């Protein structure tokens, strides 16, 4: 996401805007909410067909393992420590606070590349500034479900998004046995075609609350808001608009196919190019998962798409013009995100009636979007979970 400009707006979003006319599309938060009833990811169309059954996620932390893939080697010198951390029942922000406390540094100086859920066992990288020769004693953190497995010198703070991807090992509890031939065929289909690259439910908050907060931000009624919190709300709006576009493409059946006017992204990069002609070579590269159609991450500036693709994206965005105007007013620029994500190394097996899956995804993709193409999954409730959580919320 582009870094928002003009920081003064974050503290009091309504103050600066009173001096200039407000666009009519921003005049009513209620109007915006009525225009787009909250559409959760579970309501979005699937690409692979009907789910093969039902499943329950995260009954215990061991059901959901995530291992970050850093994508670069530690410098082995410098004034930061790069920590390889295993945590159980602890979310990323809480673990960062505990690491900061143990090392005696400010929480704001702790870096991490991505946020990980607390209902899991995760292997994750953190960084913190450290000029001393004697490293902190991390052993007390074990009582809190945090273990520092390795420690390296590094030259800089670890930044958000500085990941190649994540590897997942997931156990899905299934109340009824899955049909093995159908499962084998579905996994082969996903390995071959990838999955729709929807943003997951956690991006939007409970019941889409982050979108409601963004409406207040755009209308100037949110009060004083931290840059971090406002960034979450803006990100949710972009994600919802992107999911709208992707859902339309999935419904049409061309989410994984190049169209004239598309912008195609080269696999493993953020670079893209416009499509003026669709030939056999271009189609073959898309089938080989070397190129992916993209969708808009909304902001100011012109869409790089053309023809029917541009018309589709403009139609989706026009349903809530206040969102488009608001994102642009906070300095976000037009960007692109792949409509499809490959599922690397996907394997699955049935163990004691449950489904065990192993796969890797690039940074920014959601494991739950792979799961929903196989099963109709729901999260275990607190009453259904079998082990304690370390971190709050």
mmCIF file of C-alpha atoms in Angstrom:
data_model
loop_
_atom_site.group_PDB
_atom_site.id
_atom_site.type_symbol
_atom_site.label_atom_id
_atom_site.label_comp_id
_atom_site.label_asym_id
_atom_site.label_seq_id
_atom_site.Cartn_x
_atom_site.Cartn_y
_atom_site.Cartn_z
ATOM 1 C CA UNK A 1 0.000 0.000 0.000
ATOM 2 C CA UNK A 2 1.289 3.446 -0.873
ATOM 3 C CA UNK A 3 2.311 5.576 2.085
ATOM 4 C CA UNK A 4 -0.376 8.188 2.795
ATOM 5 C CA UNK A 5 0.737 11.806 2.575
ATOM 6 C CA UNK A 6 -0.114 14.967 4.512
ATOM 7 C CA UNK A 7 0.084 13.507 8.024
ATOM 8 C CA UNK A 8 -1.914 16.358 9.556
ATOM 9 C CA UNK A 9 -5.095 14.775 8.243
ATOM 10 C CA UNK A 10 -4.571 11.680 10.350
ATOM 11 C CA UNK A 11 -4.892 13.524 13.629
ATOM 12 C CA UNK A 12 -8.039 15.465 12.780
ATOM 13 C CA UNK A 13 -9.396 14.445 9.413
ATOM 14 C CA UNK A 14 -12.274 16.884 9.446
ATOM 15 C CA UNK A 15 -10.304 20.018 10.314
ATOM 16 C CA UNK A 16 -8.513 20.594 7.025
ATOM 17 C CA UNK A 17 -11.532 19.729 4.948
ATOM 18 C CA UNK A 18 -13.905 22.332 6.328
ATOM 19 C CA UNK A 19 -12.160 24.992 4.258
ATOM 20 C CA UNK A 20 -13.012 23.367 0.948
ATOM 21 C CA UNK A 21 -16.254 21.940 -0.488
ATOM 22 C CA UNK A 22 -16.840 18.294 0.244
ATOM 23 C CA UNK A 23 -17.760 16.177 -2.785
ATOM 24 C CA UNK A 24 -21.399 15.122 -2.784
ATOM 25 C CA UNK A 25 -20.328 11.477 -2.793
ATOM 26 C CA UNK A 26 -18.742 11.970 0.635
ATOM 27 C CA UNK A 27 -21.733 13.728 2.192
ATOM 28 C CA UNK A 28 -23.309 10.730 3.861
ATOM 29 C CA UNK A 29 -21.739 7.829 5.673
ATOM 30 C CA UNK A 30 -25.161 6.175 5.817
ATOM 31 C CA UNK A 31 -25.488 6.437 2.048
ATOM 32 C CA UNK A 32 -22.126 4.703 1.578
ATOM 33 C CA UNK A 33 -23.020 1.861 3.928
ATOM 34 C CA UNK A 34 -26.384 1.326 2.206
ATOM 35 C CA UNK A 35 -24.733 1.326 -1.203
ATOM 36 C CA UNK A 36 -22.436 -1.541 -0.275
ATOM 37 C CA UNK A 37 -23.916 -4.016 2.142
ATOM 38 C CA UNK A 38 -21.045 -5.794 3.870
ATOM 39 C CA UNK A 39 -19.992 -8.698 1.668
ATOM 40 C CA UNK A 40 -17.718 -11.010 3.625
ATOM 41 C CA UNK A 41 -15.244 -13.300 1.922
ATOM 42 C CA UNK A 42 -17.462 -16.288 2.688
ATOM 43 C CA UNK A 43 -20.035 -14.804 0.293
ATOM 44 C CA UNK A 44 -17.603 -14.485 -2.612
ATOM 45 C CA UNK A 45 -17.821 -16.941 -5.523
ATOM 46 C CA UNK A 46 -15.448 -19.901 -5.545
ATOM 47 C CA UNK A 47 -13.435 -20.833 -8.616
ATOM 48 C CA UNK A 48 -12.914 -24.578 -8.119
ATOM 49 C CA UNK A 49 -16.530 -25.586 -7.579
ATOM 50 C CA UNK A 50 -18.660 -26.512 -4.601
ATOM 51 C CA UNK A 51 -16.824 -27.346 -1.358
ATOM 52 C CA UNK A 52 -16.213 -31.045 -0.763
ATOM 53 C CA UNK A 53 -17.470 -30.888 2.813
ATOM 54 C CA UNK A 54 -17.247 -28.876 5.997
ATOM 55 C CA UNK A 55 -14.288 -28.230 8.254
ATOM 56 C CA UNK A 56 -13.370 -26.632 11.561
ATOM 57 C CA UNK A 57 -10.182 -24.572 11.913
ATOM 58 C CA UNK A 58 -7.876 -23.915 14.888
ATOM 59 C CA UNK A 59 -9.424 -26.213 17.471
ATOM 60 C CA UNK A 60 -5.955 -26.050 19.008
ATOM 61 C CA UNK A 61 -2.888 -23.997 18.122
ATOM 62 C CA UNK A 62 -1.138 -27.069 16.713
ATOM 63 C CA UNK A 63 -3.801 -27.260 14.003
ATOM 64 C CA UNK A 64 -2.349 -24.176 12.292
ATOM 65 C CA UNK A 65 1.409 -23.890 11.717
ATOM 66 C CA UNK A 66 2.893 -20.926 9.846
ATOM 67 C CA UNK A 67 6.574 -20.489 8.986
ATOM 68 C CA UNK A 68 7.819 -17.248 7.472
ATOM 69 C CA UNK A 69 10.155 -17.415 4.471
ATOM 70 C CA UNK A 70 12.377 -14.364 4.750
ATOM 71 C CA UNK A 71 13.782 -14.171 1.237
ATOM 72 C CA UNK A 72 17.201 -12.784 2.247
ATOM 73 C CA UNK A 73 20.095 -13.745 4.511
ATOM 74 C CA UNK A 74 20.932 -11.883 7.749
ATOM 75 C CA UNK A 75 23.864 -9.478 7.403
ATOM 76 C CA UNK A 76 25.651 -11.000 10.450
ATOM 77 C CA UNK A 77 26.787 -7.477 11.340
ATOM 78 C CA UNK A 78 25.184 -4.199 12.307
ATOM 79 C CA UNK A 79 23.324 -2.582 15.200
ATOM 80 C CA UNK A 80 20.165 -4.682 15.070
ATOM 81 C CA UNK A 81 19.356 -8.223 16.137
ATOM 82 C CA UNK A 82 17.331 -10.387 13.782
ATOM 83 C CA UNK A 83 15.431 -12.934 15.873
ATOM 84 C CA UNK A 84 13.935 -16.226 14.685
ATOM 85 C CA UNK A 85 11.031 -16.716 17.076
ATOM 86 C CA UNK A 86 8.640 -19.561 17.718
ATOM 87 C CA UNK A 87 5.429 -18.559 19.424
ATOM 88 C CA UNK A 88 2.303 -20.406 20.435
ATOM 89 C CA UNK A 89 -1.044 -18.817 21.273
ATOM 90 C CA UNK A 90 0.453 -15.331 20.916
ATOM 91 C CA UNK A 91 -0.193 -12.710 18.260
ATOM 92 C CA UNK A 92 2.596 -10.722 16.640
ATOM 93 C CA UNK A 93 2.038 -7.376 18.355
ATOM 94 C CA UNK A 94 1.896 -8.936 21.814
ATOM 95 C CA UNK A 95 5.078 -10.920 21.123
ATOM 96 C CA UNK A 96 6.777 -7.704 19.967
ATOM 97 C CA UNK A 97 5.890 -6.039 23.272
ATOM 98 C CA UNK A 98 7.270 -8.961 25.265
ATOM 99 C CA UNK A 99 10.516 -9.003 23.251
ATOM 100 C CA UNK A 100 10.896 -5.248 23.718
ATOM 101 C CA UNK A 101 10.355 -5.555 27.470
ATOM 102 C CA UNK A 102 12.885 -8.373 27.765
ATOM 103 C CA UNK A 103 15.505 -6.414 25.795
ATOM 104 C CA UNK A 104 14.753 -3.064 27.438
ATOM 105 C CA UNK A 105 13.992 -1.264 24.167
ATOM 106 C CA UNK A 106 11.001 0.715 22.928
ATOM 107 C CA UNK A 107 8.184 -1.323 21.400
ATOM 108 C CA UNK A 108 8.201 1.012 18.394
ATOM 109 C CA UNK A 109 11.782 -0.039 17.628
ATOM 110 C CA UNK A 110 10.816 -3.710 17.201
ATOM 111 C CA UNK A 111 10.371 -4.704 13.572
ATOM 112 C CA UNK A 112 8.450 -7.564 11.982
ATOM 113 C CA UNK A 113 7.518 -8.381 8.415
ATOM 114 C CA UNK A 114 3.945 -9.559 8.878
ATOM 115 C CA UNK A 115 1.129 -10.025 11.366
ATOM 116 C CA UNK A 116 0.396 -13.565 12.514
ATOM 117 C CA UNK A 117 -2.742 -14.762 14.294
ATOM 118 C CA UNK A 118 -2.611 -15.890 17.903
ATOM 119 C CA UNK A 119 -4.601 -19.086 17.250
ATOM 120 C CA UNK A 120 -1.545 -20.803 15.779
ATOM 121 C CA UNK A 121 2.014 -21.989 16.197
ATOM 122 C CA UNK A 122 4.174 -19.599 14.207
ATOM 123 C CA UNK A 123 7.821 -19.258 13.271
ATOM 124 C CA UNK A 124 8.392 -15.578 12.673
ATOM 125 C CA UNK A 125 11.210 -13.046 12.281
ATOM 126 C CA UNK A 126 11.556 -9.982 14.512
ATOM 127 C CA UNK A 127 14.246 -7.306 14.734
ATOM 128 C CA UNK A 128 15.267 -4.912 17.487
ATOM 129 C CA UNK A 129 18.133 -2.439 17.970
ATOM 130 C CA UNK A 130 21.059 -3.794 19.979
ATOM 131 C CA UNK A 131 24.502 -2.232 20.304
ATOM 132 C CA UNK A 132 25.702 -4.296 23.253
ATOM 133 C CA UNK A 133 27.987 -7.326 23.125
ATOM 134 C CA UNK A 134 25.970 -9.438 25.572
ATOM 135 C CA UNK A 135 22.650 -10.497 24.142
ATOM 136 C CA UNK A 136 19.455 -10.435 26.222
ATOM 137 C CA UNK A 137 18.366 -13.493 28.169
ATOM 138 C CA UNK A 138 15.245 -14.667 26.381
ATOM 139 C CA UNK A 139 14.546 -17.743 28.514
ATOM 140 C CA UNK A 140 11.847 -16.122 30.726
ATOM 141 C CA UNK A 141 9.700 -15.659 27.608
ATOM 142 C CA UNK A 142 9.243 -19.425 27.279
ATOM 143 C CA UNK A 143 6.681 -19.267 30.081
ATOM 144 C CA UNK A 144 4.666 -16.924 27.853
ATOM 145 C CA UNK A 145 4.736 -19.139 24.779
ATOM 146 C CA UNK A 146 7.651 -17.341 23.077
ATOM 147 C CA UNK A 147 10.982 -18.974 22.232
ATOM 148 C CA UNK A 148 13.912 -17.236 20.496
ATOM 149 C CA UNK A 149 15.432 -20.010 18.378
ATOM 150 C CA UNK A 150 18.173 -18.033 16.617
ATOM 151 C CA UNK A 151 19.722 -14.586 16.811
ATOM 152 C CA UNK A 152 21.695 -12.793 14.064
ATOM 153 C CA UNK A 153 23.281 -9.376 13.686
ATOM 154 C CA UNK A 154 21.643 -7.234 11.016
ATOM 155 C CA UNK A 155 22.163 -3.720 9.643
ATOM 156 C CA UNK A 156 18.581 -2.483 9.610
ATOM 157 C CA UNK A 157 15.154 -2.788 11.144
ATOM 158 C CA UNK A 158 12.925 -5.441 9.617
ATOM 159 C CA UNK A 159 10.196 -3.727 7.611
ATOM 160 C CA UNK A 160 6.608 -4.759 7.020
ATOM 161 C CA UNK A 161 6.200 -6.856 3.910
ATOM 162 C CA UNK A 162 9.873 -7.910 3.783
ATOM 163 C CA UNK A 163 8.946 -11.548 3.185
ATOM 164 C CA UNK A 164 9.172 -13.956 0.294
ATOM 165 C CA UNK A 165 6.161 -15.836 1.632
ATOM 166 C CA UNK A 166 4.816 -18.234 4.230
ATOM 167 C CA UNK A 167 4.643 -21.994 4.530
ATOM 168 C CA UNK A 168 1.518 -23.476 6.104
ATOM 169 C CA UNK A 169 0.808 -26.839 7.731
ATOM 170 C CA UNK A 170 -2.865 -26.990 8.608
ATOM 171 C CA UNK A 171 -5.142 -29.592 10.134
ATOM 172 C CA UNK A 172 -8.822 -29.156 9.293
ATOM 173 C CA UNK A 173 -11.218 -31.074 11.536
ATOM 174 C CA UNK A 174 -13.884 -32.661 9.338
ATOM 175 C CA UNK A 175 -17.120 -33.997 10.866
ATOM 176 C CA UNK A 176 -17.651 -36.372 7.933
ATOM 177 C CA UNK A 177 -15.058 -38.279 5.875
ATOM 178 C CA UNK A 178 -14.072 -36.546 2.641
ATOM 179 C CA UNK A 179 -14.366 -38.442 -0.660
ATOM 180 C CA UNK A 180 -10.736 -39.266 -1.438
ATOM 181 C CA UNK A 181 -11.014 -39.288 -5.278
ATOM 182 C CA UNK A 182 -12.689 -35.870 -5.209
ATOM 183 C CA UNK A 183 -10.030 -34.548 -2.829
ATOM 184 C CA UNK A 184 -7.186 -35.777 -5.045
ATOM 185 C CA UNK A 185 -8.809 -34.156 -8.079
ATOM 186 C CA UNK A 186 -9.437 -30.868 -6.262
ATOM 187 C CA UNK A 187 -5.834 -30.593 -5.026
ATOM 188 C CA UNK A 188 -4.559 -31.274 -8.544
ATOM 189 C CA UNK A 189 -6.858 -28.553 -9.860
ATOM 190 C CA UNK A 190 -5.551 -26.015 -7.354
ATOM 191 C CA UNK A 191 -1.922 -26.903 -8.083
ATOM 192 C CA UNK A 192 -2.623 -26.389 -11.755
ATOM 193 C CA UNK A 193 -4.745 -23.224 -11.634
ATOM 194 C CA UNK A 194 -4.001 -21.463 -8.342
ATOM 195 C CA UNK A 195 -6.777 -19.801 -6.314
ATOM 196 C CA UNK A 196 -8.503 -16.403 -6.347
ATOM 197 C CA UNK A 197 -6.323 -13.956 -4.441
ATOM 198 C CA UNK A 198 -9.069 -12.530 -2.223
ATOM 199 C CA UNK A 199 -8.149 -10.536 0.855
ATOM 200 C CA UNK A 200 -9.078 -12.537 3.959
ATOM 201 C CA UNK A 201 -11.689 -11.680 6.566
ATOM 202 C CA UNK A 202 -9.122 -10.425 9.092
ATOM 203 C CA UNK A 203 -8.419 -7.432 6.832
ATOM 204 C CA UNK A 204 -11.910 -6.050 7.454
ATOM 205 C CA UNK A 205 -12.438 -6.460 11.191
ATOM 206 C CA UNK A 206 -15.425 -8.127 12.823
ATOM 207 C CA UNK A 207 -18.470 -7.767 10.588
ATOM 208 C CA UNK A 208 -16.636 -5.317 8.337
ATOM 209 C CA UNK A 209 -16.108 -2.815 11.165
ATOM 210 C CA UNK A 210 -12.972 -1.391 9.532
ATOM 211 C CA UNK A 211 -15.071 -0.284 6.555
ATOM 212 C CA UNK A 212 -17.490 1.587 8.815
ATOM 213 C CA UNK A 213 -14.571 3.301 10.522
ATOM 214 C CA UNK A 214 -13.191 4.276 7.109
ATOM 215 C CA UNK A 215 -16.543 5.860 6.239
ATOM 216 C CA UNK A 216 -16.239 7.986 9.380
ATOM 217 C CA UNK A 217 -12.663 8.875 8.473
ATOM 218 C CA UNK A 218 -13.710 10.050 5.006
ATOM 219 C CA UNK A 219 -16.675 11.995 6.409
ATOM 220 C CA UNK A 220 -14.474 13.756 8.976
ATOM 221 C CA UNK A 221 -16.315 12.306 11.988
ATOM 222 C CA UNK A 222 -13.683 9.824 13.216
ATOM 223 C CA UNK A 223 -12.010 12.232 15.649
ATOM 224 C CA UNK A 224 -8.323 11.884 16.398
ATOM 225 C CA UNK A 225 -6.954 8.708 14.846
ATOM 226 C CA UNK A 226 -3.440 7.276 14.866
ATOM 227 C CA UNK A 227 -1.696 6.804 11.540
ATOM 228 C CA UNK A 228 -1.540 3.051 12.166
ATOM 229 C CA UNK A 229 -5.261 2.682 12.839
ATOM 230 C CA UNK A 230 -6.295 4.897 9.939
ATOM 231 C CA UNK A 231 -3.984 2.906 7.683
ATOM 232 C CA UNK A 232 -5.836 -0.280 8.649
ATOM 233 C CA UNK A 233 -9.150 1.305 7.721
ATOM 234 C CA UNK A 234 -7.897 2.609 4.382
ATOM 235 C CA UNK A 235 -6.376 -0.772 3.613
ATOM 236 C CA UNK A 236 -9.741 -2.429 4.306
ATOM 237 C CA UNK A 237 -11.484 -0.172 1.788
ATOM 238 C CA UNK A 238 -8.934 -0.957 -0.920
ATOM 239 C CA UNK A 239 -9.242 -4.657 -0.119
ATOM 240 C CA UNK A 240 -13.039 -4.589 -0.356
ATOM 241 C CA UNK A 241 -12.957 -2.838 -3.728
ATOM 242 C CA UNK A 242 -10.371 -5.337 -4.964
ATOM 243 C CA UNK A 243 -12.473 -8.274 -3.737
ATOM 244 C CA UNK A 244 -15.491 -6.817 -5.564
ATOM 245 C CA UNK A 245 -13.514 -6.737 -8.807
ATOM 246 C CA UNK A 246 -12.105 -10.223 -8.321
ATOM 247 C CA UNK A 247 -15.519 -11.674 -7.427
ATOM 248 C CA UNK A 248 -16.937 -10.286 -10.665
ATOM 249 C CA UNK A 249 -14.098 -11.836 -12.671
ATOM 250 C CA UNK A 250 -14.546 -15.193 -10.903
ATOM 251 C CA UNK A 251 -18.276 -15.065 -11.605
ATOM 252 C CA UNK A 252 -17.549 -14.390 -15.281
ATOM 253 C CA UNK A 253 -15.000 -17.204 -15.402
ATOM 254 C CA UNK A 254 -12.104 -15.058 -16.690
ATOM 255 C CA UNK A 255 -10.263 -14.307 -13.424
ATOM 256 C CA UNK A 256 -7.280 -16.419 -14.558
ATOM 257 C CA UNK A 257 -7.348 -15.518 -18.249
ATOM 258 C CA UNK A 258 -5.778 -12.555 -20.062
ATOM 259 C CA UNK A 259 -8.196 -10.092 -21.633
ATOM 260 C CA UNK A 260 -7.531 -7.180 -23.947
ATOM 261 C CA UNK A 261 -7.195 -4.181 -21.639
ATOM 262 C CA UNK A 262 -5.867 -6.279 -18.742
ATOM 263 C CA UNK A 263 -2.663 -5.538 -16.873
ATOM 264 C CA UNK A 264 -0.640 -8.724 -16.390
ATOM 265 C CA UNK A 265 1.795 -9.204 -13.529
ATOM 266 C CA UNK A 266 4.957 -11.253 -13.873
ATOM 267 C CA UNK A 267 4.999 -13.997 -11.232
ATOM 268 C CA UNK A 268 7.170 -13.143 -8.230
ATOM 269 C CA UNK A 269 7.318 -9.414 -9.022
ATOM 270 C CA UNK A 270 5.195 -6.287 -8.676
ATOM 271 C CA UNK A 271 5.774 -5.201 -12.273
ATOM 272 C CA UNK A 272 2.958 -5.387 -14.802
ATOM 273 C CA UNK A 273 2.277 -4.534 -18.427
ATOM 274 C CA UNK A 274 -0.887 -3.747 -20.426
ATOM 275 C CA UNK A 275 -2.419 -6.297 -22.770
ATOM 276 C CA UNK A 276 -3.212 -5.033 -26.250
ATOM 277 C CA UNK A 277 -3.349 -8.421 -27.996
ATOM 278 C CA UNK A 278 -4.135 -11.872 -26.622
ATOM 279 C CA UNK A 279 -2.283 -14.593 -28.510
ATOM 280 C CA UNK A 280 -1.479 -18.257 -27.848
ATOM 281 C CA UNK A 281 1.875 -17.430 -26.269
ATOM 282 C CA UNK A 282 0.291 -15.065 -23.750
ATOM 283 C CA UNK A 283 -2.428 -17.574 -22.921
ATOM 284 C CA UNK A 284 0.179 -20.301 -22.439
ATOM 285 C CA UNK A 285 2.194 -18.164 -20.005
ATOM 286 C CA UNK A 286 -0.950 -17.522 -17.961
ATOM 287 C CA UNK A 287 -1.771 -21.239 -17.917
ATOM 288 C CA UNK A 288 1.775 -21.928 -16.712
ATOM 289 C CA UNK A 289 1.259 -19.453 -13.813
ATOM 290 C CA UNK A 290 4.026 -17.247 -15.181
ATOM 291 C CA UNK A 291 1.683 -14.288 -15.702
ATOM 292 C CA UNK A 292 -1.382 -13.258 -13.703
ATOM 293 C CA UNK A 293 -4.242 -10.852 -14.453
ATOM 294 C CA UNK A 294 -4.437 -8.050 -11.879
ATOM 295 C CA UNK A 295 -7.094 -5.963 -10.180
ATOM 296 C CA UNK A 296 -7.103 -2.401 -8.914
ATOM 297 C CA UNK A 297 -5.928 -1.329 -5.474
ATOM 298 C CA UNK A 298 -7.724 1.983 -5.616
ATOM 299 C CA UNK A 299 -6.162 5.397 -5.231
ATOM 300 C CA UNK A 300 -5.585 8.617 -7.112
ATOM 301 C CA UNK A 301 -4.539 8.638 -10.744
ATOM 302 C CA UNK A 302 -5.761 6.890 -13.854
ATOM 303 C CA UNK A 303 -6.433 3.186 -14.105
ATOM 304 C CA UNK A 304 -3.792 1.497 -16.288
ATOM 305 C CA UNK A 305 -6.407 -0.920 -17.644
ATOM 306 C CA UNK A 306 -8.426 -0.431 -20.818
ATOM 307 C CA UNK A 307 -11.475 -1.687 -22.701
ATOM 308 C CA UNK A 308 -13.869 -4.029 -20.846
ATOM 309 C CA UNK A 309 -11.463 -4.546 -17.933
ATOM 310 C CA UNK A 310 -11.341 -0.839 -17.202
ATOM 311 C CA UNK A 311 -15.112 -0.585 -17.557
ATOM 312 C CA UNK A 312 -15.572 -3.412 -15.048
ATOM 313 C CA UNK A 313 -13.202 -1.852 -12.502
ATOM 314 C CA UNK A 314 -14.813 1.570 -12.858
ATOM 315 C CA UNK A 315 -18.269 0.048 -12.454
ATOM 316 C CA UNK A 316 -17.283 -1.737 -9.239
ATOM 317 C CA UNK A 317 -15.687 1.396 -7.788
ATOM 318 C CA UNK A 318 -18.584 3.649 -8.808
ATOM 319 C CA UNK A 319 -20.885 1.852 -6.380
ATOM 320 C CA UNK A 320 -19.174 3.731 -3.525
ATOM 321 C CA UNK A 321 -17.687 6.928 -4.961
ATOM 322 C CA UNK A 322 -16.919 8.243 -1.476
ATOM 323 C CA UNK A 323 -14.384 5.441 -1.045
ATOM 324 C CA UNK A 324 -12.570 6.341 -4.255
ATOM 325 C CA UNK A 325 -12.517 10.036 -3.397
ATOM 326 C CA UNK A 326 -11.476 9.306 0.174
ATOM 327 C CA UNK A 327 -8.584 7.034 -0.751
ATOM 328 C CA UNK A 328 -7.269 9.624 -3.186
ATOM 329 C CA UNK A 329 -7.619 12.442 -0.639
ATOM 330 C CA UNK A 330 -5.414 10.513 1.803
ATOM 331 C CA UNK A 331 -2.647 10.252 -0.773
ATOM 332 C CA UNK A 332 -2.950 6.631 -1.906
ATOM 333 C CA UNK A 333 -2.119 5.992 -5.555
ATOM 334 C CA UNK A 334 -3.421 3.402 -7.988
ATOM 335 C CA UNK A 335 -1.662 0.049 -7.572
ATOM 336 C CA UNK A 336 -2.257 -3.498 -8.817
ATOM 337 C CA UNK A 337 -2.646 -6.884 -7.118
ATOM 338 C CA UNK A 338 -2.687 -10.255 -8.845
ATOM 339 C CA UNK A 339 -6.159 -11.769 -9.157
ATOM 340 C CA UNK A 340 -4.669 -15.226 -8.806
ATOM 341 C CA UNK A 341 -2.152 -16.759 -6.425
ATOM 342 C CA UNK A 342 -0.243 -20.010 -7.096
ATOM 343 C CA UNK A 343 -0.275 -22.631 -4.333
ATOM 344 C CA UNK A 344 3.270 -24.004 -4.193
ATOM 345 C CA UNK A 345 3.997 -27.497 -2.909
ATOM 346 C CA UNK A 346 0.357 -28.281 -2.173
ATOM 347 C CA UNK A 347 -0.097 -31.719 -0.623
ATOM 348 C CA UNK A 348 -2.926 -33.209 1.380
ATOM 349 C CA UNK A 349 -3.720 -36.368 3.266
ATOM 350 C CA UNK A 350 -6.507 -37.741 5.426
ATOM 351 C CA UNK A 351 -5.405 -38.616 8.958
ATOM 352 C CA UNK A 352 -7.884 -39.940 11.511
ATOM 353 C CA UNK A 353 -10.672 -38.497 9.406
ATOM 354 C CA UNK A 354 -9.170 -34.986 9.316
ATOM 355 C CA UNK A 355 -7.558 -33.197 6.377
ATOM 356 C CA UNK A 356 -3.859 -32.290 6.693
ATOM 357 C CA UNK A 357 -2.596 -29.736 4.180
ATOM 358 C CA UNK A 358 0.901 -28.441 3.442
ATOM 359 C CA UNK A 359 1.565 -25.551 1.042
ATOM 360 C CA UNK A 360 3.356 -22.232 0.566
ATOM 361 C CA UNK A 361 2.019 -18.849 -0.507
ATOM 362 C CA UNK A 362 3.726 -15.584 -1.455
ATOM 363 C CA UNK A 363 3.575 -12.673 0.969
ATOM 364 C CA UNK A 364 0.179 -11.001 1.123
ATOM 365 C CA UNK A 365 -1.837 -14.116 0.249
ATOM 366 C CA UNK A 366 -4.205 -15.808 2.692
ATOM 367 C CA UNK A 367 -4.197 -19.515 3.548
ATOM 368 C CA UNK A 368 -7.939 -19.416 4.191
ATOM 369 C CA UNK A 369 -8.471 -18.609 0.509
ATOM 370 C CA UNK A 370 -6.893 -21.963 -0.347
ATOM 371 C CA UNK A 371 -8.988 -23.775 2.247
ATOM 372 C CA UNK A 372 -12.287 -22.336 1.004
ATOM 373 C CA UNK A 373 -11.649 -23.788 -2.452
ATOM 374 C CA UNK A 374 -11.620 -27.247 -0.828
ATOM 375 C CA UNK A 375 -13.981 -27.062 2.149
ATOM 376 C CA UNK A 376 -16.585 -24.839 3.718
ATOM 377 C CA UNK A 377 -14.509 -23.919 6.776
ATOM 378 C CA UNK A 378 -15.434 -22.123 9.966
ATOM 379 C CA UNK A 379 -13.289 -20.973 12.873
ATOM 380 C CA UNK A 380 -13.550 -22.822 16.169
ATOM 381 C CA UNK A 381 -15.263 -20.831 18.891
ATOM 382 C CA UNK A 382 -13.568 -20.179 22.220
ATOM 383 C CA UNK A 383 -15.714 -22.935 23.714
ATOM 384 C CA UNK A 384 -14.456 -25.401 21.091
ATOM 385 C CA UNK A 385 -10.764 -24.572 21.531
ATOM 386 C CA UNK A 386 -8.695 -26.904 23.649
ATOM 387 C CA UNK A 387 -5.602 -24.920 24.668
ATOM 388 C CA UNK A 388 -4.981 -21.552 26.371
ATOM 389 C CA UNK A 389 -3.956 -18.394 24.537
ATOM 390 C CA UNK A 390 -1.111 -16.212 25.771
ATOM 391 C CA UNK A 391 -1.933 -12.892 24.183
ATOM 392 C CA UNK A 392 -5.066 -10.782 24.588
ATOM 393 C CA UNK A 393 -7.532 -10.034 21.775
#
